[in-house]
Amino acid sequence: MKKTLFDKVWDSHVVRKIENGPDVLFIDRHMVHEVTSPVAFLGLKNRALPVLYPARTFATADHNTPTVNQHLPVADPLSRNQLKALERNANEYGISYWGLGHQKNGIVHVVGPEYGITQPGATIVCGDSHTSTHGAFGAIAFGIGTSEVEMVLATQCIMQPKPKKMRIVINGSLKKGVTPKDVALFIISKLTTSGATGYFVEYAGEVFEQLSMEGRMTVCNLSIEMGARGGMIAPDQKTFEYIKDREFTPQGAAWDKAMAYWNTLYTDQGAAFDKEYLFEGADIDPMITFGTNPGMGISITKAIPKASEIEGAQSTYEKSLTYMGYKEGEKMEGKPIDYVFIGSCTNGRIEDFRAFASIVKGHKRAENVTAWLVPGSHKVLNAIKEEGLLEILEEAEFKLREPGCSACLAMNDDKIPAGKYAVSTSNRNFEGRQGPGARTLLASPLVAAAAAITGKITDPRTLI
Amino acid sequence: MAYDSFNKLTSTAVPLPIENIDTDQIIPARFLKATERKGFGDNLFRDWRFNQDDTPKQDFVLNNPTYSGKILIGGRNFGSGSSREHAAWAIYDYGFRCVVSSFFADIFRNNCLNIGVLPVQVSPAFLAEIFEAIENDPTTSITVDLTSQKIQLDKSGSAESFEINSYKKENMLNGYDDIDYLNNIKSEIEDFASKTPL
């Protein structure tokens, strides 16, 4: 029987199949953060259940954490309480905890791979939809709800029907100034935010093979934005080199044994998918969104589509443009912006800061722009300093903040004010996502950098 | 019993004919800071329902006394976005027991099933018929019968069947949850884990 990469990993983790029902799926590694876990721990207490395998769960604090003055107590009492609850629960149940101030602290989907928690062929879940990030390593990784967090803590399993399989192949190579973020926004613009609902995606083809691990993480991270349960890429030499000798990766004989398994993780020739898409790398331009979901993206050189040209309800489309303060047919280039945010589990890795620095080097931040530069972890923060990027950023009048989810979801203090336009390297441009009334334009670190120094939407290719 | 069982529900419904309603609209992230499952209904559709000074927005359907009921009817692709179960909790806590749409996002659908809110997926045509019936008569009664997997507009008798796998159906009918099931097969899980290195 010919199997896809997804089949191989899923099938080898099925504890039991229920007829006309879900599979009982064993979870290798579980990550928790402060927002979606407290009610799960409360559920355990109410049922008087222990955590079955505490060594398989890893906790970090990221959503609520401030990105300035992290050495001071968290000002918001509700955030402080939620962070304390995670620390208490982790200690009580013997779960490793990388809280605020810990050198390993950072965004859950950034630190997981950094410390080798993320591995090929593993099943990984977290109460966060962007868990799909870890699929970059050939893992099955997806977001779950709090009831399922409780299930994993109590039984190391969840119960879900096996999703359908989709493959997205992009061959050729990317043009200058086109980044993994543009690839993802391009795919979502073609498939819409519900185009992959019910599917697990495998990304394949030359473009993904050429991407770095950071780039693959960006692409897999955004799988959920087209509705997919998750996305994955077959592990290769690049994957193995990335994870070798990290804290939680197997060592010595265990590494060799793991490699023997990891080398089997690819889609067999002729294995069947329920749906396949084929695109050309050369057709992708730098992208930007103009509306209120990640599917509303276009090439930065294009005009906002007319309502008559799009699928779906016209009233919903008009509501979206009204919220954004835009009109159909307007060009995106040249529109003024107020904020730039670089960071998040989508684009908060070292490669993203390198890209940002490559554009702003030798320029100055535009006077009308407030810029928040937020590394995804302390490791990223340290790399920015070690590689000399900090000098470049400071020279261009940008300040670096401390790690966390920051303005991606406006749960902490970093909120974009109502009515303001933010070019953001994060993952969602939903109404109010970055603060009540905030208007988000999703884009790559290069587009964000070009906007940050020009004060308006600018094709970064004009600055390279 | 882990949550309320769901058998048959007859109620008026609240229409929200907007597509792609995401979980950030259902409950914005800044209201996810509780450590207990309490009070989320107060912030259901917070930014569509209230102005920034906390006064109600009169044109939003939840602030319109004409519409009420235990069934929420939403446009296509309901619940996209974040995995926050808080979205399902907010819907439940507000008083809804059933959400009807022509398409649901996966995680949201799962979360609903896991807490005893029934997601009912209907055809686009039947969804349009429901919206039209409520527009014509806000007291339109709808019956959702889980046993027969049927949703019906009571006045016209127009009906459609809906899908749910038999495992989840049994859970909903009895108010069981997955942890009950998983706990009963713990030794099988432990055997599996012993063969699966960390």
XYZ file of C-alpha atoms in Angstrom:
662
model
C 0.000 0.000 0.000
C 1.489 3.307 -1.082
C 1.380 5.872 1.668
C 1.746 9.591 1.936
C 4.031 11.196 4.484
C 0.943 12.103 6.474
C -0.398 8.515 6.374
C 2.881 7.143 7.651
C 3.017 9.400 10.675
C -0.702 9.333 11.494
C -1.169 5.573 11.078
C 1.811 4.782 13.281
C 0.225 6.788 16.117
C -3.248 5.250 16.106
C -3.871 3.459 19.383
C -7.347 2.366 18.374
C -9.769 2.975 15.515
C -13.450 3.498 16.299
C -15.847 2.460 13.583
C -17.794 5.433 12.224
C -15.964 7.570 14.739
C -12.584 9.101 15.432
C -9.157 7.507 15.797
C -7.537 7.472 19.201
C -4.275 9.212 18.345
C -1.194 9.018 20.549
C 0.549 12.352 21.057
C 4.336 12.313 21.351
C 4.833 15.879 22.488
C 2.513 18.457 23.947
C 3.178 22.135 24.389
C 1.141 24.369 26.631
C 0.938 28.101 27.169
C -0.878 30.170 29.745
C -4.077 31.014 27.851
C -5.586 27.707 26.799
C -4.326 25.512 29.639
C -5.740 26.718 33.004
C -9.229 25.299 32.470
C -7.676 22.004 31.335
C -5.679 21.753 34.570
C -8.815 22.656 36.494
C -10.588 19.785 34.730
C -7.868 17.382 35.866
C -8.307 18.554 39.430
C -12.083 18.159 39.282
C -11.681 14.607 38.016
C -8.778 13.933 40.405
C -6.581 12.766 37.515
C -2.783 13.038 37.332
C -0.817 14.085 34.244
C -0.059 10.688 32.691
C 3.331 11.537 31.120
C 4.602 14.895 32.424
C 7.898 14.520 30.512
C 5.963 14.722 27.230
C 4.535 18.167 28.000
C 6.442 21.465 27.830
C 5.154 24.797 29.092
C 6.109 28.313 28.127
C 4.491 31.713 28.660
C 4.045 33.914 25.603
C 0.592 35.355 24.836
C 0.224 37.610 27.871
C 3.816 38.539 28.441
C 4.913 42.163 28.107
C 7.678 42.889 25.601
C 9.316 45.669 27.590
C 10.644 45.601 31.155
C 10.186 41.871 31.556
C 12.190 42.010 34.774
C 9.336 43.938 36.436
C 6.103 42.340 37.701
C 3.434 42.026 34.981
C 1.229 45.094 35.356
C -2.140 43.697 34.240
C -3.538 41.679 37.172
C -5.479 39.276 34.929
C -2.423 38.529 32.791
C -0.304 38.164 35.908
C -2.801 35.733 37.373
C -2.895 33.613 34.231
C 0.903 33.465 34.064
C 1.043 32.495 37.746
C -1.551 29.774 37.180
C 0.645 28.192 34.490
C 3.682 28.277 36.731
C 1.716 26.740 39.602
C 0.211 24.018 37.411
C 3.542 23.171 35.785
C 5.215 22.869 39.179
C 2.385 20.837 40.676
C 2.360 18.307 37.840
C 6.115 18.158 37.205
C 6.052 19.770 33.761
C 9.071 21.710 32.534
C 8.236 25.383 32.530
C 10.010 28.205 30.742
C 8.321 31.258 32.162
C 8.916 34.945 31.815
C 12.560 35.749 32.514
C 13.748 32.186 31.778
C 16.494 32.119 29.147
C 14.514 29.546 27.135
C 11.317 31.605 27.215
C 9.718 32.635 23.974
C 6.807 31.962 21.659
C 5.851 28.307 21.986
C 6.223 27.617 18.249
C 9.597 29.328 18.126
C 11.184 27.635 21.153
C 9.862 24.127 20.361
C 12.061 23.743 17.283
C 14.938 25.718 18.827
C 15.391 23.174 21.602
C 14.708 20.089 19.498
C 11.326 19.324 21.069
C 10.020 19.357 17.503
C 11.107 16.269 15.601
C 10.281 14.528 12.335
C 7.620 11.858 12.446
C 6.273 13.013 15.809
C 2.708 13.944 16.704
C 2.706 17.360 18.341
C -0.250 19.312 19.689
C -0.775 22.556 21.544
C -3.816 24.617 22.445
C -2.952 27.050 19.693
C -3.889 26.893 16.031
C -0.408 27.853 14.819
C 0.961 24.568 16.126
C 0.968 23.703 12.428
C 4.398 25.449 12.401
C 6.106 22.254 13.580
C 5.001 20.450 10.420
C 8.065 22.025 8.789
C 10.056 19.152 10.305
C 7.839 16.394 8.943
C 5.804 16.156 12.139
C 2.018 15.999 12.350
C 1.356 19.106 14.384
C -1.918 20.888 14.940
C -3.881 23.096 17.290
C -6.417 21.708 19.739
C -9.061 23.093 22.084
C -8.834 23.161 25.852
C -10.931 19.997 26.299
C -8.316 18.244 24.192
C -5.471 19.801 26.196
C -7.055 18.140 29.215
C -7.286 14.834 27.299
C -3.606 14.950 26.401
C -2.574 15.795 29.943
C -4.700 12.956 31.328
C -4.212 10.295 28.665
C -1.599 11.485 26.110
C -4.237 10.933 23.411
C -6.856 12.827 21.491
C -9.786 11.524 19.482
C -10.141 12.819 15.964
C -11.149 11.410 12.609
C -8.247 11.205 10.175
C -8.356 14.293 7.928
C -8.341 14.111 4.154
C -5.041 14.662 2.359
C -4.045 17.571 0.157
C -0.758 18.196 -1.605
C 0.373 21.616 -2.738
C 3.276 21.466 -5.152
C 5.223 24.552 -6.167
C 8.032 24.051 -8.623
C 10.600 26.416 -10.061
C 12.176 29.041 -7.872
C 11.161 32.273 -6.217
C 11.891 35.667 -7.694
C 14.048 38.253 -5.957
C 12.273 39.834 -2.995
C 9.764 36.981 -2.657
C 9.831 35.249 0.717
C 8.179 32.194 2.330
C 5.528 34.523 3.759
C 4.599 35.597 0.235
C 4.375 31.948 -0.811
C 1.923 31.255 2.006
C -0.161 34.401 1.408
C -0.236 33.531 -2.301
C -1.532 30.009 -1.594
C -4.168 31.265 0.842
C -5.318 33.902 -1.645
C -5.864 31.108 -4.200
C -7.524 28.615 -1.829
C -9.397 31.084 0.449
C -9.574 30.780 4.242
C -11.725 27.663 4.008
C -10.153 26.010 0.957
C -8.240 23.421 2.955
C -10.762 22.852 5.743
C -10.995 19.123 6.465
C -7.548 18.465 4.983
C -4.013 17.989 6.175
C -1.605 19.541 3.684
C 1.749 18.335 2.421
C 3.871 20.996 0.727
C 6.181 19.596 -1.917
C 8.226 20.687 -4.894
C 11.386 22.621 -5.588
C 10.342 25.849 -3.889
C 9.831 24.157 -0.517
C 12.972 22.062 -0.919
C 14.955 25.265 -1.400
C 13.486 26.984 1.669
C 15.429 27.131 4.919
C 13.889 25.514 8.014
C 12.778 28.976 9.164
C 11.067 29.529 5.829
C 9.369 26.139 5.991
C 8.116 26.997 9.468
C 6.572 30.219 8.151
C 4.728 28.325 5.416
C 3.505 25.510 7.675
C 2.533 28.058 10.343
C 0.022 29.637 7.979
C -1.618 26.332 6.945
C -4.414 26.958 9.425
C -5.248 30.238 7.660
C -6.660 28.303 4.720
C -8.572 26.085 7.125
C -6.182 23.109 7.072
C -5.690 21.045 10.207
C -2.005 21.397 9.564
C 0.714 21.349 6.951
C 3.924 19.365 6.671
C 7.070 19.035 4.606
C 9.081 15.831 4.243
C 12.264 15.989 6.313
C 15.564 16.159 4.420
C 19.228 16.780 5.122
C 18.432 20.394 6.010
C 15.955 19.203 8.636
C 18.380 16.747 10.195
C 21.179 19.310 10.297
C 18.877 21.817 11.989
C 17.826 19.505 14.791
C 21.121 17.709 15.431
C 22.600 18.276 18.879
C 19.736 20.340 20.227
C 18.810 19.802 23.850
C 15.842 17.464 23.336
C 16.956 15.636 20.192
C 18.200 12.072 20.553
C 21.944 11.605 20.939
C 24.393 8.835 20.020
C 22.810 5.468 19.291
C 19.343 6.940 19.801
C 20.070 9.463 17.041
C 21.033 6.688 14.608
C 17.872 4.792 15.455
C 15.778 7.919 14.992
C 17.472 8.662 11.664
C 16.553 5.189 10.420
C 12.889 6.076 11.067
C 13.149 9.648 9.792
C 14.633 8.446 6.508
C 11.364 6.601 5.796
C 9.335 9.808 6.088
C 8.395 10.752 2.551
C 5.372 10.264 0.327
C 5.669 7.069 -1.672
C 5.698 7.458 -5.433
C 2.104 7.124 -6.619
C 0.472 7.557 -3.181
C -2.967 9.140 -3.490
C -4.113 12.543 -2.274
C -7.734 13.651 -2.054
C -6.834 16.979 -3.613
C -3.761 18.439 -5.315
C -2.725 21.931 -6.359
C 0.164 22.881 -8.573
C 1.675 26.372 -8.745
C 4.793 27.931 -10.245
C 7.289 29.701 -8.028
C 7.884 32.393 -10.642
C 4.197 33.444 -10.500
C 4.506 34.679 -6.920
C 5.132 38.359 -6.125
C 5.556 40.097 -2.776
C 2.071 39.931 -1.259
C -0.016 42.136 1.001
C -3.517 41.750 2.424
C -6.150 44.440 2.008
C -9.097 42.937 3.910
C -10.061 41.216 7.131
C -9.039 37.640 6.543
C -5.728 36.174 5.360
C -7.292 35.015 2.086
C -7.778 38.643 1.062
C -4.245 39.073 -0.220
C -2.879 40.332 -3.529
C 0.412 41.034 -5.222
C 1.698 44.319 -3.797
C 1.636 45.847 -7.286
C -2.064 45.106 -7.816
C -5.298 46.932 -7.064
C -7.968 45.801 -4.593
C -10.327 43.437 -6.466
C -13.877 44.516 -7.226
C -16.685 42.858 -5.283
C -18.040 41.489 -8.551
C -14.767 39.607 -9.145
C -14.688 37.678 -5.883
C -16.427 34.572 -4.612
C -18.690 34.770 -1.589
C -21.196 37.240 -0.239
C -20.863 40.801 -1.512
C -22.119 42.232 1.801
C -19.350 40.448 3.722
C -16.752 41.778 1.269
C -18.067 45.325 1.553
C -18.138 45.099 5.367
C -14.504 44.089 5.236
C -13.403 46.964 2.987
C -15.384 49.441 5.075
C -13.580 48.248 8.192
C -10.250 48.726 6.418
C -11.205 52.136 5.084
C -10.436 50.996 1.531
C -12.390 50.959 -1.723
C -12.420 48.380 -4.463
C -10.118 49.161 -7.368
C -7.639 51.195 -5.277
C -3.941 50.441 -5.631
C -2.166 49.225 -2.485
C 1.241 50.734 -3.250
C 1.623 54.214 -1.826
C -1.060 53.899 0.847
C 0.129 55.472 4.102
C 0.675 53.292 7.171
C 1.126 54.030 10.881
C 2.641 50.947 12.502
C 5.009 48.155 11.575
C 5.132 44.931 13.558
C 7.776 42.313 12.937
C 7.520 39.221 15.079
C 5.096 36.384 16.019
C 5.295 32.620 15.491
C 4.965 33.325 11.775
C 7.904 35.698 11.247
C 9.733 36.156 14.551
C 12.813 34.080 13.737
C 16.381 35.147 13.028
C 15.978 34.915 9.265
C 13.096 37.399 9.460
C 15.217 39.937 11.308
C 18.023 39.432 8.822
C 15.567 40.187 6.005
C 14.219 43.260 7.786
C 17.731 44.536 8.498
C 18.820 43.997 4.882
C 16.254 46.579 3.727
C 16.501 49.168 6.506
C 20.315 49.164 6.516
C 21.528 52.653 5.703
C 18.023 54.153 5.905
C 16.019 55.739 8.720
C 12.640 54.823 10.106
C 9.937 57.031 8.573
C 8.781 59.685 11.024
C 5.116 58.693 10.789
C 5.833 55.053 11.637
C 5.842 53.392 15.041
C 7.747 50.135 14.737
C 7.628 47.170 17.107
C 10.391 44.650 16.532
C 9.767 41.608 18.676
C 12.018 38.526 18.537
C 10.236 35.192 18.924
C 12.570 34.015 21.676
C 15.661 34.868 23.694
C 17.667 32.712 21.321
C 16.520 34.906 18.428
C 17.192 38.034 20.480
C 20.723 36.860 21.252
C 21.372 35.977 17.615
C 20.264 39.465 16.541
C 22.887 40.894 18.867
C 25.607 38.389 17.978
C 25.191 38.831 14.237
C 25.494 42.593 14.469
C 21.922 43.204 13.339
C 21.127 45.255 16.414
C 23.593 47.972 15.354
C 22.010 48.134 11.902
C 18.530 48.407 13.399
C 19.531 51.034 15.940
C 21.391 53.022 13.315
C 18.132 53.087 11.340
C 16.288 54.249 14.510
C 14.533 51.004 15.369
C 14.346 49.588 18.873
C 14.216 45.925 19.733
C 11.685 44.642 22.273
C 11.765 41.493 24.406
C 10.329 38.125 23.218
C 6.619 37.297 23.192
C 3.507 37.127 21.010
C 3.196 40.906 21.292
C 0.930 42.708 18.810
C -0.040 39.555 16.930
C -3.137 39.164 19.039
C -3.339 42.197 21.327
C -3.669 40.197 24.508
C -0.761 41.947 26.156
C 0.017 45.678 26.208
C 1.073 45.839 22.554
C -2.113 46.960 20.825
C -2.487 48.884 17.579
C -4.826 51.858 18.186
C -8.264 52.000 16.548
C -8.252 53.111 12.929
C -4.481 52.849 12.537
C -2.861 50.834 9.748
C -0.255 48.254 10.713
C 1.928 46.363 8.291
C 2.369 43.190 10.245
C 4.425 40.044 9.696
C 1.959 38.103 11.867
C -0.744 35.706 10.748
C -4.207 37.233 11.090
C -5.805 40.415 9.858
C -9.205 39.760 11.417
C -11.169 42.773 12.667
C -9.705 43.868 15.984
C -7.065 41.158 15.989
C -4.263 43.605 16.813
C -6.450 45.812 18.998
C -10.052 47.053 18.817
C -10.484 48.904 15.527
C -6.919 48.184 14.373
C -6.378 47.667 10.641
C -3.872 44.963 9.787
C -1.987 44.493 6.532
C -0.261 41.102 6.533
C 3.035 40.981 4.703
C 6.589 39.639 4.698
C 9.471 41.088 6.732
C 10.794 42.686 3.506
C 7.484 44.453 2.813
C 7.300 45.473 6.479
C 10.821 46.894 6.289
C 10.072 48.821 3.090
C 6.964 50.296 4.746
C 8.901 51.128 7.904
C 11.416 53.342 6.095
C 9.074 54.899 3.530
C 5.985 55.311 5.736
C 3.776 53.803 3.060
C 3.134 50.524 1.282
C 6.176 50.000 -0.901
C 7.361 47.177 -3.123
C 10.585 46.074 -1.392
C 12.093 45.193 -4.783
C 12.506 48.909 -5.416
C 14.871 49.029 -2.411
C 16.923 45.880 -2.939
C -21.821 13.020 32.681
C -19.354 15.634 31.567
C -21.767 18.135 30.047
C -25.462 18.627 29.264
C -26.853 15.977 26.987
C -28.419 17.076 23.712
C -31.416 15.302 22.284
C -34.010 17.497 20.652
C -34.135 21.279 20.669
C -37.009 23.470 19.541
C -36.303 27.180 19.638
C -36.343 30.458 17.821
C -32.980 31.462 16.381
C -30.614 34.420 16.126
C -29.469 35.137 12.545
C -25.951 36.341 11.740
C -25.768 36.261 7.943
C -22.075 37.117 7.665
C -19.469 34.814 6.126
C -16.101 33.846 7.635
C -17.035 34.765 11.208
C -13.725 34.141 12.953
C -13.019 33.296 16.565
C -11.524 36.749 17.181
C -15.014 38.145 16.486
C -16.715 35.481 18.595
C -14.446 36.430 21.483
C -11.489 38.813 21.153
C -8.172 37.679 22.648
C -8.160 40.323 25.368
C -11.059 38.486 27.023
C -9.230 35.177 27.272
C -7.485 35.939 30.532
C -9.693 33.990 32.929
C -8.387 30.859 34.592
C -11.873 29.402 35.051
C -14.648 28.760 32.573
C -16.891 31.566 33.721
C -18.550 34.625 32.233
C -17.403 34.273 28.626
C -20.935 34.893 27.342
C -20.650 38.527 28.465
C -17.991 39.059 25.823
C -19.523 37.023 23.019
C -19.117 39.079 19.813
C -17.766 41.807 22.054
C -16.592 44.286 19.426
C -19.648 43.841 17.205
C -21.939 44.061 20.208
C -20.461 46.967 22.172
C -18.893 50.305 21.364
C -15.495 51.064 22.836
C -17.204 52.893 25.710
C -19.081 49.636 26.488
C -22.465 50.963 25.338
C -24.389 48.455 23.204
C -24.340 48.848 19.422
C -28.015 49.106 18.619
C -27.732 47.653 15.135
C -26.153 44.379 16.256
C -28.497 41.422 16.309
C -27.783 40.337 19.907
C -28.897 43.807 21.033
C -32.134 43.562 19.093
C -34.925 42.150 21.296
C -36.741 40.972 18.169
C -34.327 38.052 17.946
C -33.656 35.469 20.613
C -33.341 31.733 21.082
C -30.955 28.887 21.715
C -29.915 28.455 18.089
C -27.354 30.674 16.364
C -27.409 30.775 12.580
C -24.158 31.922 10.974
C -22.886 32.476 7.440
C -20.514 30.157 5.616
C -17.146 29.220 7.205
C -18.199 29.874 10.771
C -15.513 29.742 13.483
C -12.368 30.093 11.395
C -9.126 31.173 13.005
C -7.837 30.403 16.461
C -8.220 27.152 18.395
C -9.547 28.992 21.452
C -12.270 26.858 22.997
C -13.315 30.105 24.664
C -15.254 30.817 21.452
C -17.408 27.747 21.976
C -17.643 28.501 25.716
C -18.846 32.048 24.985
C -21.547 30.737 22.665
C -22.633 28.183 25.277
C -22.434 30.614 28.172
C -24.581 33.137 26.313
C -27.257 30.466 26.058
C -26.879 28.908 22.629
C -26.931 25.118 22.390
C -26.722 24.758 18.631
C -24.922 26.615 15.816
C -26.133 26.224 12.230
C -24.050 27.140 9.185
C -23.334 25.861 5.689
C -19.663 25.305 6.588
C -17.652 25.172 9.818
C -13.958 25.541 10.556
C -12.534 22.245 11.871
C -11.176 23.164 15.281
C -14.235 25.214 16.165
C -16.524 22.340 15.201
C -14.500 19.956 17.362
C -14.522 22.348 20.283
C -18.319 22.653 20.084
C -18.756 18.887 20.039
C -16.420 18.578 23.010
C -18.528 20.865 25.208
C -22.017 19.870 24.110
C -22.875 22.594 21.593
C -24.217 20.923 18.445
C -22.776 22.228 15.151
C -25.300 21.564 12.386
C -24.018 21.878 8.827
C -26.737 22.439 6.238
C -26.689 23.072 2.496
C -26.187 26.671 1.314
C -29.743 26.593 -0.049
C -31.260 25.492 3.253
C -29.171 28.072 5.118
C -30.576 30.762 2.811
C -34.073 29.411 3.466
C -33.549 29.640 7.237
C -32.262 33.227 6.999
C -35.226 34.164 4.817
C -37.747 32.525 7.148
C -36.327 34.405 10.156
C -36.238 37.669 8.225
C -39.915 37.230 7.362
C -40.856 36.102 10.850
C -38.412 36.480 13.764
C -40.538 34.078 15.844
C -39.779 31.267 13.372
C -39.398 28.062 15.320
C -36.696 25.564 14.395
C -36.387 22.000 15.633
C -33.044 20.230 15.732
C -33.431 16.511 16.412
C -30.118 14.763 17.020
C -31.562 11.237 17.130
C -32.974 11.481 13.629
C -30.213 13.950 12.551
C -32.797 16.328 11.176
C -33.241 20.106 11.267
C -36.642 21.531 10.439
C -38.364 24.863 9.993
C -41.433 24.040 12.052
C -43.951 26.271 10.271
C -43.197 25.284 6.695
C -42.086 21.769 7.551
C -39.086 22.251 5.298
C -36.295 20.035 6.626
C -32.840 18.717 5.948
C -30.749 15.960 7.476
C -27.257 16.604 8.843
C -24.124 14.528 9.417
C -22.505 13.557 12.690
C -20.376 10.471 13.322
C -22.064 7.874 15.480
C -19.429 8.081 18.231
C -19.932 11.834 18.710
C -23.687 11.448 18.374
C -23.732 8.932 21.216
C -21.582 11.294 23.308
C -23.905 14.241 22.678
C -27.043 12.252 23.393
C -25.640 11.107 26.716
C -23.422 14.020 27.709
C -20.291 11.829 27.684
C -16.945 13.279 26.770
C -13.760 11.867 25.265
C -11.898 11.706 28.566
C -14.494 9.250 29.844
C -13.726 7.059 26.847
C -9.952 7.461 26.997
C -9.806 6.688 30.704
C -11.507 3.391 30.018
C -8.756 2.327 27.627
C -5.849 3.583 29.695
C -3.997 0.253 29.791
C -4.124 0.084 25.996
C -2.665 3.608 25.849
C 0.053 2.709 28.355
C 1.035 -0.317 26.270
C 1.260 1.905 23.223
C 3.310 4.531 25.070
C 5.793 1.944 26.313
C 6.651 1.189 22.673
C 6.911 4.865 21.718
C 10.127 6.572 22.781
C 9.925 10.162 23.861
